[in-house]
Every structure is written in C-alpha cells, then in structure tokens.
PDB file of C-alpha atoms in Angstrom:
ATOM      1  CA  MET A   1       5.688  39.534   1.018  1.00 55.00           C
ATOM      2  CA  VAL A   2       5.703  40.040  -2.729  1.00 59.00           C
ATOM      3  CA  VAL A   3       3.550  42.899  -4.003  1.00 62.00           C
ATOM      4  CA  PHE A   4       2.219  42.679  -7.537  1.00 65.00           C
ATOM      5  CA  GLU A   5       1.044  45.731  -9.337  1.00 66.00           C
ATOM      6  CA  PHE A   6      -1.500  45.838 -12.130  1.00 68.00           C
ATOM      7  CA  ASP A   7      -2.009  48.386 -14.774  1.00 75.00           C
ATOM      8  CA  ASP A   8      -5.158  50.447 -14.430  1.00 78.00           C
ATOM      9  CA  THR A   9      -7.212  48.457 -16.884  1.00 76.00           C
ATOM     10  CA  LEU A  10      -6.582  45.191 -15.008  1.00 81.00           C
ATOM     11  CA  ALA A  11      -7.327  46.805 -11.673  1.00 84.00           C
ATOM     12  CA  GLU A  12     -10.568  48.067 -13.152  1.00 85.00           C
ATOM     13  CA  MET A  13     -11.404  44.601 -14.431  1.00 85.00           C
ATOM     14  CA  GLU A  14     -10.709  43.128 -11.009  1.00 85.00           C
ATOM     15  CA  LYS A  15     -12.981  45.725  -9.435  1.00 86.00           C
ATOM     16  CA  LYS A  16     -15.690  44.948 -11.954  1.00 85.00           C
ATOM     17  CA  LEU A  17     -15.501  41.230 -11.195  1.00 87.00           C
ATOM     18  CA  ARG A  18     -15.751  41.907  -7.475  1.00 87.00           C
ATOM     19  CA  ARG A  19     -19.125  43.529  -8.052  1.00 86.00           C
ATOM     20  CA  TYR A  20     -20.492  40.115  -8.935  1.00 86.00           C
ATOM     21  CA  SER A  21     -21.125  37.505  -6.290  1.00 85.00           C
ATOM     22  CA  PRO A  22     -21.302  33.734  -6.752  1.00 86.00           C
ATOM     23  CA  ALA A  23     -24.846  32.414  -7.038  1.00 80.00           C
ATOM     24  CA  VAL A  24     -25.550  29.262  -5.030  1.00 74.00           C
ATOM     25  CA  PRO A  25     -29.191  28.272  -5.056  1.00 69.00           C
ATOM     26  CA  ASN A  26     -28.682  24.745  -3.711  1.00 76.00           C
ATOM     27  CA  LEU A  27     -26.641  25.507  -0.616  1.00 79.00           C
ATOM     28  CA  SER A  28     -28.387  25.028   2.704  1.00 80.00           C
ATOM     29  CA  ARG A  29     -26.929  26.468   5.889  1.00 82.00           C
ATOM     30  CA  ASP A  30     -29.452  24.596   8.044  1.00 84.00           C
ATOM     31  CA  ARG A  31     -28.567  21.289   6.437  1.00 83.00           C
ATOM     32  CA  LEU A  32     -24.899  21.943   7.083  1.00 82.00           C
ATOM     33  CA  LEU A  33     -25.466  22.775  10.743  1.00 84.00           C
ATOM     34  CA  PHE A  34     -27.742  19.757  11.202  1.00 85.00           C
ATOM     35  CA  GLU A  35     -25.278  17.401   9.518  1.00 82.00           C
ATOM     36  CA  SER A  36     -22.292  18.780  11.419  1.00 80.00           C
ATOM     37  CA  GLY A  37     -24.202  18.541  14.723  1.00 82.00           C
ATOM     38  CA  LYS A  38     -25.163  14.950  13.959  1.00 83.00           C
ATOM     39  CA  MET A  39     -21.596  14.121  13.084  1.00 79.00           C
ATOM     40  CA  ALA A  40     -20.264  15.806  16.227  1.00 78.00           C
ATOM     41  CA  ALA A  41     -22.745  13.837  18.358  1.00 82.00           C
ATOM     42  CA  SER A  42     -21.821  10.534  16.736  1.00 83.00           C
ATOM     43  CA  SER A  43     -18.163  11.435  17.087  1.00 78.00           C
ATOM     44  CA  ARG A  44     -18.635  12.090  20.822  1.00 81.00           C
ATOM     45  CA  LEU A  45     -20.457   8.770  21.161  1.00 87.00           C
ATOM     46  CA  ARG A  46     -17.705   7.008  19.262  1.00 88.00           C
ATOM     47  CA  THR A  47     -15.085   8.612  21.492  1.00 87.00           C
ATOM     48  CA  ARG A  48     -16.958   7.490  24.615  1.00 91.00           C
ATOM     49  CA  LEU A  49     -17.305   3.971  23.265  1.00 93.00           C
ATOM     50  CA  LEU A  50     -13.635   3.954  22.442  1.00 94.00           C
ATOM     51  CA  VAL A  51     -12.724   5.101  25.951  1.00 95.00           C
ATOM     52  CA  ILE A  52     -14.997   2.485  27.555  1.00 95.00           C
ATOM     53  CA  THR A  53     -13.643  -0.254  25.309  1.00 95.00           C
ATOM     54  CA  ASN A  54     -10.082   0.727  26.109  1.00 96.00           C
ATOM     55  CA  LEU A  55     -10.832   0.782  29.831  1.00 96.00           C
ATOM     56  CA  LEU A  56     -12.437  -2.659  29.680  1.00 96.00           C
ATOM     57  CA  LEU A  57      -9.512  -3.953  27.697  1.00 96.00           C
ATOM     58  CA  ALA A  58      -7.034  -2.537  30.213  1.00 97.00           C
ATOM     59  CA  VAL A  59      -8.954  -4.024  33.174  1.00 97.00           C
ATOM     60  CA  SER A  60      -9.185  -7.404  31.422  1.00 97.00           C
ATOM     61  CA  THR A  61      -5.475  -7.358  30.666  1.00 96.00           C
ATOM     62  CA  LEU A  62      -4.634  -6.515  34.269  1.00 96.00           C
ATOM     63  CA  THR A  63      -6.946  -9.239  35.586  1.00 96.00           C
ATOM     64  CA  LEU A  64      -5.511 -11.819  33.234  1.00 96.00           C
ATOM     65  CA  THR A  65      -1.959 -10.848  34.138  1.00 96.00           C
ATOM     66  CA  TYR A  66      -2.756 -11.046  37.848  1.00 97.00           C
ATOM     67  CA  SER A  67      -4.428 -14.445  37.363  1.00 96.00           C
ATOM     68  CA  LEU A  68      -1.436 -15.681  35.413  1.00 96.00           C
ATOM     69  CA  ILE A  69       0.963 -14.589  38.148  1.00 96.00           C
ATOM     70  CA  CYS A  70      -1.236 -16.223  40.817  1.00 96.00           C
ATOM     71  CA  SER A  71      -1.492 -19.484  38.892  1.00 95.00           C
ATOM     72  CA  GLU A  72       2.277 -19.498  38.343  1.00 95.00           C
ATOM     73  CA  GLN A  73       2.802 -19.055  42.072  1.00 95.00           C
ATOM     74  CA  ILE A  74       0.319 -21.821  42.895  1.00 95.00           C
ATOM     75  CA  GLN A  75       1.950 -24.142  40.392  1.00 95.00           C
ATOM     76  CA  PHE A  76       5.360 -23.380  41.851  1.00 95.00           C
ATOM     77  CA  LYS A  77       4.121 -24.139  45.356  1.00 95.00           C
ATOM     78  CA  LEU A  78       2.466 -27.345  44.184  1.00 94.00           C
ATOM     79  CA  LYS A  79       5.654 -28.459  42.487  1.00 94.00           C
ATOM     80  CA  GLU A  80       7.592 -27.768  45.654  1.00 93.00           C
ATOM     81  CA  GLU A  81       5.103 -29.748  47.746  1.00 93.00           C
ATOM     82  CA  LEU A  82       5.158 -32.614  45.265  1.00 93.00           C
ATOM     83  CA  ALA A  83       8.937 -32.693  45.261  1.00 93.00           C
ATOM     84  CA  LYS A  84       8.942 -32.730  49.053  1.00 91.00           C
ATOM     85  CA  VAL A  85       6.429 -35.581  49.199  1.00 91.00           C
ATOM     86  CA  ARG A  86       8.369 -37.542  46.606  1.00 90.00           C
ATOM     87  CA  SER A  87      11.630 -37.116  48.479  1.00 89.00           C
ATOM     88  CA  ASP A  88       9.920 -38.309  51.699  1.00 87.00           C
ATOM     89  CA  GLN A  89       8.542 -41.358  49.899  1.00 86.00           C
ATOM     90  CA  ASP A  90      11.941 -42.185  48.439  1.00 86.00           C
ATOM     91  CA  LEU A  91      13.457 -41.943  51.891  1.00 85.00           C
ATOM     92  CA  GLU A  92      10.804 -44.240  53.372  1.00 84.00           C
ATOM     93  CA  LEU A  93      11.334 -46.707  50.563  1.00 84.00           C
ATOM     94  CA  MET A  94      15.058 -46.734  51.150  1.00 83.00           C
ATOM     95  CA  ILE A  95      14.494 -47.324  54.863  1.00 81.00           C
ATOM     96  CA  SER A  96      12.003 -50.082  54.207  1.00 76.00           C
ATOM     97  CA  GLU A  97      14.398 -51.838  51.850  1.00 76.00           C
ATOM     98  CA  ASN A  98      17.147 -51.814  54.427  1.00 73.00           C
ATOM     99  CA  GLU A  99      15.088 -52.802  57.485  1.00 68.00           C
ATOM    100  CA  PRO A 100      12.766 -55.798  57.070  1.00 62.00           C
ATOM    101  CA  VAL A 101       9.372 -55.104  58.471  1.00 58.00           C
ATOM    102  CA  ASP A 102       7.055 -57.785  59.741  1.00 63.00           C
ATOM    103  CA  ARG A 103       4.195 -57.355  57.471  1.00 67.00           C
ATOM    104  CA  GLU A 104       0.751 -58.433  58.378  1.00 76.00           C
ATOM    105  CA  LEU A 105      -0.427 -61.326  56.260  1.00 76.00           C
ATOM    106  CA  GLN A 106      -3.539 -61.185  54.156  1.00 82.00           C
ATOM    107  CA  PRO A 107      -6.140 -63.711  55.434  1.00 82.00           C
ATOM    108  CA  THR A 108      -6.297 -65.398  52.037  1.00 85.00           C
ATOM    109  CA  SER A 109      -2.572 -65.439  51.382  1.00 84.00           C
ATOM    110  CA  TYR A 110      -0.672 -68.656  50.929  1.00 81.00           C
ATOM    111  CA  LEU A 111       1.323 -68.301  54.115  1.00 79.00           C
ATOM    112  CA  ALA A 112      -1.717 -67.514  56.218  1.00 82.00           C
ATOM    113  CA  LEU A 113      -3.618 -70.477  54.868  1.00 82.00           C
ATOM    114  CA  MET A 114      -0.630 -72.722  55.406  1.00 77.00           C
ATOM    115  CA  ARG A 115      -0.353 -71.589  58.980  1.00 77.00           C
ATOM    116  CA  GLN A 116      -4.036 -72.007  59.504  1.00 78.00           C
ATOM    117  CA  ALA A 117      -4.067 -75.561  58.186  1.00 79.00           C
ATOM    118  CA  ASP A 118      -0.741 -76.431  59.727  1.00 75.00           C
ATOM    119  CA  LEU A 119       0.439 -77.947  56.491  1.00 69.00           C
ATOM    120  CA  TYR A 120       4.019 -76.910  56.794  1.00 64.00           C
ATOM    121  CA  SER A 121       5.139 -80.421  57.178  1.00 67.00           C
ATOM    122  CA  LEU A 122       3.911 -81.261  53.718  1.00 69.00           C
ATOM    123  CA  ASP A 123       6.018 -78.620  52.145  1.00 65.00           C
ATOM    124  CA  PRO A 124       9.659 -79.615  52.318  1.00 67.00           C
ATOM    125  CA  MET A 125      10.636 -76.086  51.367  1.00 67.00           C
ATOM    126  CA  MET A 126       9.009 -74.590  54.419  1.00 61.00           C
ATOM    127  CA  THR A 127      11.822 -74.735  56.896  1.00 60.00           C
ATOM    128  CA  ASP A 128      10.693 -71.807  58.948  1.00 58.00           C
ATOM    129  CA  SER A 129       7.542 -73.525  60.154  1.00 53.00           C
ATOM    130  CA  PRO A 130       6.552 -72.607  63.680  1.00 56.00           C
ATOM    131  CA  HIS A 131       5.759 -76.291  64.295  1.00 53.00           C
ATOM    132  CA  SER A 132       8.832 -77.669  62.615  1.00 51.00           C
ATOM    133  CA  GLY A 133      10.347 -78.858  65.906  1.00 50.00           C
ATOM    134  CA  ALA A 134       7.229 -80.764  66.968  1.00 47.00           C
ATOM    135  CA  SER A 135       6.534 -82.495  63.688  1.00 48.00           C
ATOM    136  CA  PRO A 136       7.313 -86.235  63.949  1.00 49.00           C
ATOM    137  CA  ALA A 137       7.801 -86.550  60.211  1.00 49.00           C
ATOM    138  CA  VAL A 138      10.507 -84.094  60.265  1.00 49.00           C
ATOM    139  CA  SER A 139      12.099 -84.625  63.645  1.00 51.00           C
ATOM    140  CA  THR A 140      11.986 -88.419  63.897  1.00 54.00           C
ATOM    141  CA  PRO A 141      15.183 -89.941  62.615  1.00 57.00           C
ATOM    142  CA  GLU A 142      14.917 -92.854  60.232  1.00 60.00           C
ATOM    143  CA  PRO A 143      15.455 -96.267  61.886  1.00 60.00           C
ATOM    144  CA  GLU A 144      18.725 -97.920  61.076  1.00 64.00           C
ATOM    145  CA  THR A 145      18.346-100.749  58.641  1.00 61.00           C
ATOM    146  CA  ASN A 146      20.493-103.788  58.912  1.00 65.00           C
ATOM    147  CA  ILE A 147      21.227-104.940  55.410  1.00 63.00           C
ATOM    148  CA  LEU A 148      21.995-108.537  56.471  1.00 63.00           C
ATOM    149  CA  SER A 149      18.741-108.928  58.311  1.00 63.00           C
ATOM    150  CA  VAL A 150      16.884-107.554  55.355  1.00 59.00           C
ATOM    151  CA  ARG A 151      18.665-110.005  53.030  1.00 60.00           C
ATOM    152  CA  SER A 152      17.670-112.870  55.169  1.00 62.00           C
ATOM    153  CA  SER A 153      14.080-111.942  55.162  1.00 61.00           C
ATOM    154  CA  LEU A 154      13.891-111.734  51.495  1.00 60.00           C
ATOM    155  CA  GLU A 155      12.440-114.698  49.768  1.00 59.00           C
ATOM    156  CA  PHE A 156      13.006-115.313  46.080  1.00 58.00           C
TER     157      PHE A 156
ATOM    158  CA  MET B   1      -6.244  24.279  19.277  1.00 62.00           C
ATOM    159  CA  GLU B   2      -9.988  23.815  19.803  1.00 74.00           C
ATOM    160  CA  ALA B   3     -12.547  22.614  17.275  1.00 75.00           C
ATOM    161  CA  ILE B   4     -14.751  25.080  15.413  1.00 80.00           C
ATOM    162  CA  GLU B   5     -17.982  26.104  17.152  1.00 81.00           C
ATOM    163  CA  ALA B   6     -21.357  26.053  15.393  1.00 83.00           C
ATOM    164  CA  ASP B   7     -21.638  29.864  15.268  1.00 85.00           C
ATOM    165  CA  GLU B   8     -18.293  30.267  13.606  1.00 87.00           C
ATOM    166  CA  LEU B   9     -19.055  27.428  11.228  1.00 88.00           C
ATOM    167  CA  GLY B  10     -22.250  29.185  10.161  1.00 88.00           C
ATOM    168  CA  ARG B  11     -20.409  32.448   9.678  1.00 90.00           C
ATOM    169  CA  LEU B  12     -17.674  30.763   7.613  1.00 91.00           C
ATOM    170  CA  PHE B  13     -20.335  29.028   5.566  1.00 90.00           C
ATOM    171  CA  ASP B  14     -22.134  32.289   4.798  1.00 89.00           C
ATOM    172  CA  THR B  15     -18.912  34.025   3.859  1.00 89.00           C
ATOM    173  CA  HIS B  16     -17.060  31.384   1.865  1.00 91.00           C
ATOM    174  CA  ALA B  17     -19.454  28.679   0.668  1.00 90.00           C
ATOM    175  CA  PRO B  18     -20.651  30.522  -2.489  1.00 90.00           C
ATOM    176  CA  ALA B  19     -17.072  31.240  -3.591  1.00 91.00           C
ATOM    177  CA  LEU B  20     -16.106  27.639  -2.917  1.00 92.00           C
ATOM    178  CA  VAL B  21     -18.973  26.388  -5.052  1.00 90.00           C
ATOM    179  CA  LEU B  22     -17.879  28.664  -7.886  1.00 90.00           C
ATOM    180  CA  TYR B  23     -14.309  27.451  -7.381  1.00 91.00           C
ATOM    181  CA  ALA B  24     -15.343  23.791  -7.800  1.00 89.00           C
ATOM    182  CA  ARG B  25     -17.961  24.248 -10.517  1.00 86.00           C
ATOM    183  CA  ARG B  26     -15.649  23.667 -13.437  1.00 85.00           C
ATOM    184  CA  ARG B  27     -14.401  20.349 -12.071  1.00 85.00           C
ATOM    185  CA  SER B  28     -17.527  18.876 -10.516  1.00 83.00           C
ATOM    186  CA  SER B  29     -21.200  18.573 -11.288  1.00 80.00           C
ATOM    187  CA  GLN B  30     -21.944  18.325  -7.560  1.00 82.00           C
ATOM    188  CA  ALA B  31     -20.045  21.365  -6.353  1.00 87.00           C
ATOM    189  CA  GLU B  32     -22.682  22.244  -3.726  1.00 87.00           C
ATOM    190  CA  ASP B  33     -22.522  18.773  -2.195  1.00 88.00           C
ATOM    191  CA  LEU B  34     -18.734  18.870  -2.133  1.00 90.00           C
ATOM    192  CA  VAL B  35     -18.764  22.228  -0.351  1.00 91.00           C
ATOM    193  CA  GLN B  36     -21.310  20.965   2.205  1.00 90.00           C
ATOM    194  CA  GLU B  37     -19.131  17.925   2.830  1.00 90.00           C
ATOM    195  CA  ALA B  38     -16.046  20.098   3.200  1.00 92.00           C
ATOM    196  CA  PHE B  39     -17.784  22.153   5.904  1.00 91.00           C
ATOM    197  CA  ILE B  40     -18.991  19.003   7.664  1.00 88.00           C
ATOM    198  CA  LYS B  41     -15.428  17.734   7.550  1.00 89.00           C
ATOM    199  CA  LEU B  42     -14.278  21.038   9.031  1.00 89.00           C
ATOM    200  CA  ALA B  43     -16.829  20.677  11.837  1.00 87.00           C
ATOM    201  CA  SER B  44     -15.595  17.181  12.624  1.00 83.00           C
ATOM    202  CA  GLN B  45     -11.949  18.278  12.902  1.00 85.00           C
ATOM    203  CA  ARG B  46     -10.608  17.892  16.442  1.00 81.00           C
ATOM    204  CA  SER B  47      -8.512  21.031  16.079  1.00 85.00           C
ATOM    205  CA  ARG B  48      -9.046  24.018  13.860  1.00 87.00           C
ATOM    206  CA  PRO B  49      -6.798  24.173  10.753  1.00 90.00           C
ATOM    207  CA  LEU B  50      -4.204  26.935  10.780  1.00 89.00           C
ATOM    208  CA  ASP B  51      -5.656  28.643   7.713  1.00 90.00           C
ATOM    209  CA  VAL B  52      -9.325  27.688   7.536  1.00 92.00           C
ATOM    210  CA  VAL B  53     -10.113  29.297   4.168  1.00 93.00           C
ATOM    211  CA  SER B  54      -7.128  27.717   2.412  1.00 93.00           C
ATOM    212  CA  TRP B  55      -7.952  24.406   4.054  1.00 94.00           C
ATOM    213  CA  LEU B  56     -11.520  24.562   2.747  1.00 94.00           C
ATOM    214  CA  HIS B  57     -10.325  25.374  -0.782  1.00 94.00           C
ATOM    215  CA  CYS B  58      -7.877  22.495  -0.638  1.00 94.00           C
ATOM    216  CA  VAL B  59     -10.512  19.991   0.574  1.00 94.00           C
ATOM    217  CA  VAL B  60     -13.032  21.108  -2.038  1.00 93.00           C
ATOM    218  CA  ARG B  61     -10.444  20.973  -4.824  1.00 93.00           C
ATOM    219  CA  ASN B  62      -9.274  17.469  -3.880  1.00 92.00           C
ATOM    220  CA  ALA B  63     -12.847  16.203  -3.631  1.00 92.00           C
ATOM    221  CA  ALA B  64     -13.729  17.753  -6.983  1.00 90.00           C
ATOM    222  CA  MET B  65     -10.674  16.199  -8.606  1.00 88.00           C
ATOM    223  CA  ASN B  66     -11.568  12.780  -7.197  1.00 87.00           C
ATOM    224  CA  GLU B  67     -15.101  13.098  -8.421  1.00 83.00           C
ATOM    225  CA  ALA B  68     -14.018  14.251 -11.860  1.00 78.00           C
ATOM    226  CA  ARG B  69     -12.016  11.038 -12.293  1.00 76.00           C
ATOM    227  CA  SER B  70     -15.209   9.083 -12.622  1.00 71.00           C
ATOM    228  CA  ALA B  71     -16.344   8.927 -16.230  1.00 54.00           C
ATOM    229  CA  ARG B  72     -19.960   8.519 -15.219  1.00 60.00           C
ATOM    230  CA  ASN B  73     -19.915  11.702 -13.210  1.00 57.00           C
ATOM    231  CA  ARG B  74     -18.244  13.466 -16.088  1.00 58.00           C
ATOM    232  CA  ARG B  75     -21.146  12.502 -18.354  1.00 61.00           C
ATOM    233  CA  LYS B  76     -23.618  13.768 -15.750  1.00 60.00           C
ATOM    234  CA  TYR B  77     -21.704  16.990 -15.510  1.00 57.00           C
ATOM    235  CA  GLU B  78     -21.754  17.502 -19.237  1.00 56.00           C
ATOM    236  CA  GLN B  79     -25.526  17.035 -19.281  1.00 56.00           C
ATOM    237  CA  ARG B  80     -25.980  19.397 -16.375  1.00 57.00           C
ATOM    238  CA  SER B  81     -23.640  22.103 -17.609  1.00 54.00           C
ATOM    239  CA  ALA B  82     -25.609  22.183 -20.831  1.00 46.00           C
ATOM    240  CA  LYS B  83     -28.470  23.666 -18.807  1.00 53.00           C
ATOM    241  CA  ASP B  84     -26.451  26.889 -18.578  1.00 53.00           C
ATOM    242  CA  GLU B  85     -26.751  27.542 -14.849  1.00 65.00           C
ATOM    243  CA  ASN B  86     -26.362  30.973 -13.433  1.00 75.00           C
ATOM    244  CA  TRP B  87     -22.982  31.099 -11.722  1.00 80.00           C
ATOM    245  CA  LEU B  88     -22.866  34.784 -10.812  1.00 79.00           C
ATOM    246  CA  SER B  89     -25.351  37.284  -9.563  1.00 77.00           C
ATOM    247  CA  THR B  90     -25.280  41.051  -9.125  1.00 74.00           C
ATOM    248  CA  ASN B  91     -27.503  43.805  -7.881  1.00 69.00           C
ATOM    249  CA  ASP B  92     -26.227  46.192 -10.530  1.00 67.00           C
ATOM    250  CA  ASP B  93     -28.612  46.237 -13.469  1.00 63.00           C
ATOM    251  CA  ARG B  94     -25.946  47.618 -15.740  1.00 62.00           C
ATOM    252  CA  LEU B  95     -23.855  44.431 -15.418  1.00 65.00           C
ATOM    253  CA  ASP B  96     -24.547  41.315 -17.416  1.00 70.00           C
ATOM    254  CA  GLY B  97     -23.833  38.218 -15.315  1.00 73.00           C
ATOM    255  CA  SER B  98     -24.193  35.749 -18.163  1.00 78.00           C
ATOM    256  CA  LEU B  99     -21.552  37.604 -20.157  1.00 78.00           C
ATOM    257  CA  MET B 100     -19.075  37.266 -17.304  1.00 82.00           C
ATOM    258  CA  VAL B 101     -19.969  33.597 -16.746  1.00 83.00           C
ATOM    259  CA  GLU B 102     -19.373  32.870 -20.400  1.00 83.00           C
ATOM    260  CA  SER B 103     -15.978  34.548 -20.155  1.00 85.00           C
ATOM    261  CA  LEU B 104     -15.096  32.545 -17.047  1.00 86.00           C
ATOM    262  CA  LYS B 105     -16.124  29.315 -18.767  1.00 86.00           C
ATOM    263  CA  GLN B 106     -13.780  30.086 -21.648  1.00 87.00           C
ATOM    264  CA  LEU B 107     -10.748  30.243 -19.368  1.00 90.00           C
ATOM    265  CA  ASP B 108      -8.603  27.194 -18.805  1.00 89.00           C
ATOM    266  CA  LEU B 109      -9.375  25.289 -15.613  1.00 89.00           C
ATOM    267  CA  GLU B 110      -6.412  26.420 -13.510  1.00 91.00           C
ATOM    268  CA  THR B 111      -6.792  30.071 -14.487  1.00 93.00           C
ATOM    269  CA  HIS B 112     -10.480  29.893 -13.599  1.00 92.00           C
ATOM    270  CA  GLU B 113      -9.585  28.478 -10.173  1.00 92.00           C
ATOM    271  CA  ILE B 114      -6.909  31.124  -9.591  1.00 94.00           C
ATOM    272  CA  ILE B 115      -9.256  33.983 -10.444  1.00 92.00           C
ATOM    273  CA  VAL B 116     -12.120  32.619  -8.340  1.00 92.00           C
ATOM    274  CA  ALA B 117      -9.845  31.909  -5.360  1.00 93.00           C
ATOM    275  CA  ARG B 118      -8.332  35.391  -5.568  1.00 92.00           C
ATOM    276  CA  ILE B 119     -11.419  37.517  -6.236  1.00 91.00           C
ATOM    277  CA  TRP B 120     -14.235  35.690  -4.434  1.00 91.00           C
ATOM    278  CA  GLY B 121     -12.277  33.343  -2.150  1.00 91.00           C
ATOM    279  CA  GLY B 122     -10.120  36.164  -0.791  1.00 91.00           C
ATOM    280  CA  LEU B 123      -6.916  34.124  -0.887  1.00 92.00           C
ATOM    281  CA  THR B 124      -3.505  35.715  -1.360  1.00 92.00           C
ATOM    282  CA  PHE B 125      -1.246  34.773  -4.272  1.00 92.00           C
ATOM    283  CA  GLU B 126       0.973  32.854  -1.834  1.00 93.00           C
ATOM    284  CA  GLN B 127      -1.970  30.816  -0.583  1.00 93.00           C
ATOM    285  CA  ILE B 128      -3.145  30.120  -4.129  1.00 94.00           C
ATOM    286  CA  ALA B 129       0.373  29.068  -5.171  1.00 93.00           C
ATOM    287  CA  GLN B 130       0.477  26.627  -2.289  1.00 92.00           C
ATOM    288  CA  LEU B 131      -3.026  25.356  -3.032  1.00 91.00           C
ATOM    289  CA  GLN B 132      -2.451  24.825  -6.745  1.00 89.00           C
ATOM    290  CA  SER B 133       1.136  23.578  -6.292  1.00 91.00           C
ATOM    291  CA  LEU B 134       2.443  26.307  -8.573  1.00 92.00           C
ATOM    292  CA  SER B 135       5.117  28.949  -8.204  1.00 93.00           C
ATOM    293  CA  LEU B 136       4.099  32.406  -7.078  1.00 92.00           C
ATOM    294  CA  VAL B 137       5.188  33.945 -10.358  1.00 92.00           C
ATOM    295  CA  THR B 138       3.175  31.424 -12.382  1.00 93.00           C
ATOM    296  CA  VAL B 139       0.079  32.123 -10.308  1.00 93.00           C
ATOM    297  CA  TYR B 140       0.444  35.859 -10.768  1.00 91.00           C
ATOM    298  CA  ARG B 141       1.082  35.523 -14.505  1.00 92.00           C
ATOM    299  CA  ARG B 142      -1.958  33.292 -14.993  1.00 93.00           C
ATOM    300  CA  TYR B 143      -4.130  35.615 -12.967  1.00 92.00           C
ATOM    301  CA  ARG B 144      -3.027  38.607 -15.002  1.00 91.00           C
ATOM    302  CA  ASP B 145      -3.466  36.757 -18.321  1.00 91.00           C
ATOM    303  CA  GLY B 146      -6.888  35.515 -17.172  1.00 92.00           C
ATOM    304  CA  LEU B 147      -8.057  39.014 -16.392  1.00 91.00           C
ATOM    305  CA  HIS B 148      -6.771  40.182 -19.760  1.00 89.00           C
ATOM    306  CA  GLU B 149      -8.642  37.395 -21.466  1.00 91.00           C
ATOM    307  CA  ILE B 150     -11.899  38.122 -19.624  1.00 89.00           C
ATOM    308  CA  LYS B 151     -11.594  41.769 -20.482  1.00 87.00           C
ATOM    309  CA  LYS B 152     -10.938  40.977 -24.120  1.00 88.00           C
ATOM    310  CA  MET B 153     -13.848  38.539 -24.342  1.00 88.00           C
ATOM    311  CA  THR B 154     -16.334  40.833 -22.625  1.00 83.00           C
ATOM    312  CA  LYS B 155     -15.287  43.709 -24.867  1.00 83.00           C
ATOM    313  CA  GLU B 156     -15.702  41.553 -27.969  1.00 84.00           C
ATOM    314  CA  ARG B 157     -19.145  40.392 -26.844  1.00 79.00           C
ATOM    315  CA  GLU B 158     -20.236  43.890 -25.914  1.00 75.00           C
ATOM    316  CA  MET B 159     -19.163  45.107 -29.326  1.00 80.00           C
ATOM    317  CA  LYS B 160     -20.948  42.194 -30.952  1.00 78.00           C
ATOM    318  CA  ASN B 161     -24.150  42.837 -29.007  1.00 72.00           C
ATOM    319  CA  GLY B 162     -23.904  46.543 -29.660  1.00 66.00           C
ATOM    320  CA  GLY B 163     -23.365  45.903 -33.370  1.00 54.00           C
ATOM    321  CA  ILE B 164     -26.481  43.755 -33.597  1.00 48.00           C
TER     322      ILE B 164
END
C-alpha cells in the first residue's frame, strides 16, 4: 500500500475540512427503508412468479413430449396394422384371380333375369344355357331340302 | 454472499448518504434522489457488493453523469444552484461553512469529487483512483492541489473579510 505524506499545513487543512459535515436536508431514511422494503417484496413476488412460470413451462414441455412420443407410437402401430391388412387383401385378391368363385347373382342382373325368363334360346351367344339341350330351336336339326323337288314346285 | 439486511442498510444510509449527496452535488441537481435510488438499488442486490462504499460512490457517480447529459436537467440545476444551498454544516461557531462551500465550488469537478470522497466518503486513494478511472499518483496530486487551493481561497477570503 502506498503511503502519501502531507506537509503540516495540508494536514491541518484536511483536519479543518473534517470538522464540517455534509448537510442533507432532503434525505429521508424512512422513505429509503419503505422503498427498499417495497422493492424487496415485489422482487420476491417476481421470483415466485418466475419459479411458478418455469415449473408450468417444464410440466407442459414434458406433457407435450410424452404426448408426441405416444402419438408416434400409435401412428407406428396403425401403419403396421394397415400394412398387414393391405397385404392380406392383396393375397386374397391374388387367390380370387386365380380360382374362379361362383358368385351369387344379383336379382336384377342380366343373367338372373335371363334365367328367370328362360330366354337363353333367343340369345345365340348364350351357349352355357342350362336349358340348351332341351331347346327345340337349338337342338332340332334343319330338315334336308331337296333342291330338285323345290325346283319343281316353283311356279313362274 | 447474502443480500444486505434492513438494519445494515439504515446504518450505511446514516453514515454515507450525506457524503454521497455532497459527492454528487456538482454534477446533479437531484443528488438526494440519486443517493436514495443508489441505496434502493443496493437493497435490491441479490448479493452484497465486495466494497459497499465504493460501490455506492460508483452508482451515484454514474447516475449523476447520466442525468447531467440531459440539457433540460442542466438548466434546472443552474436555476437551483443559484439559490446557494447550504452544502456543509458544523457545530463549531468559529468555522464559516459558506466560506468552505464557496471554496469547494471553485474547484474543478474531478478535484471536488476526489476531496469529498476522501474526506467525507472515507475512501482510500486506491479506491478513488479506481472509481474515477485515474492513476493513483494523479489522484494524490489532485487531492493535494485541491487542498492547497481551498487553503489559498479561504485565506484570501478571510483576509478580505478582515480587511472590510
């Protein structure tokens, strides 16, 4: 530590100045203590609010994170289930394409109506008619025509 | 480190507030308010400053410098300082406070602050050097020259008054 020395006259002047004290008519100790107490109280309140806010924020973040993880898991499971169902459907489709299945006819479908009315004979395309063997139009062979006899019967 | 308790704050206020007001008077017209605010700021600190008295001087000085930057406040200050307020008081009837105040007012701003911080603030030269951002030697030299100047001025005035 540096020590400074004064001559006697300066030391005397310093001593003389120390005999005075600063005058402060407008300073209020009570006001200071009141203001500082108020500030300390508001600071405590602010700290509490800050702590509560931070806690709420932390809880919200945790909840959201947990919800996100749960939803991801659910989505993953759903995707798996969907993929499984789709693969089953594809398999069934492949089987159905390879093996013809006797499907039940709709009551208003063309085939059902045809069967009901027994009009297969009218449709030359319908070769798989259940009555095709019994139909005279189809089964009866055409009579042989003798051209000479026909010529003789013709009159001009 | 813990915050300052109310009792200690009151004690610090009683001991240092008047010197702090005198320290800031030359820069600010609202020195009392600045000192009050500095103490409130001290009370709101979470931990106690290492050197409370230096810290208070520093806060008051910075606040006074900020306030002095405003031209409006400067005008107010000029009007108020014209009222010739009593800056110093003494119980000794033989001493003339106004004579000493006049001498202090004649000093340049930094010398005034150094003398007030040293004599009434109780700061060491090292603390003042740190506070004023000056070298230790400069602080000492200014302090010594300031005392010389005060002595010279008071002597001149005493002679003048005696001559009348």
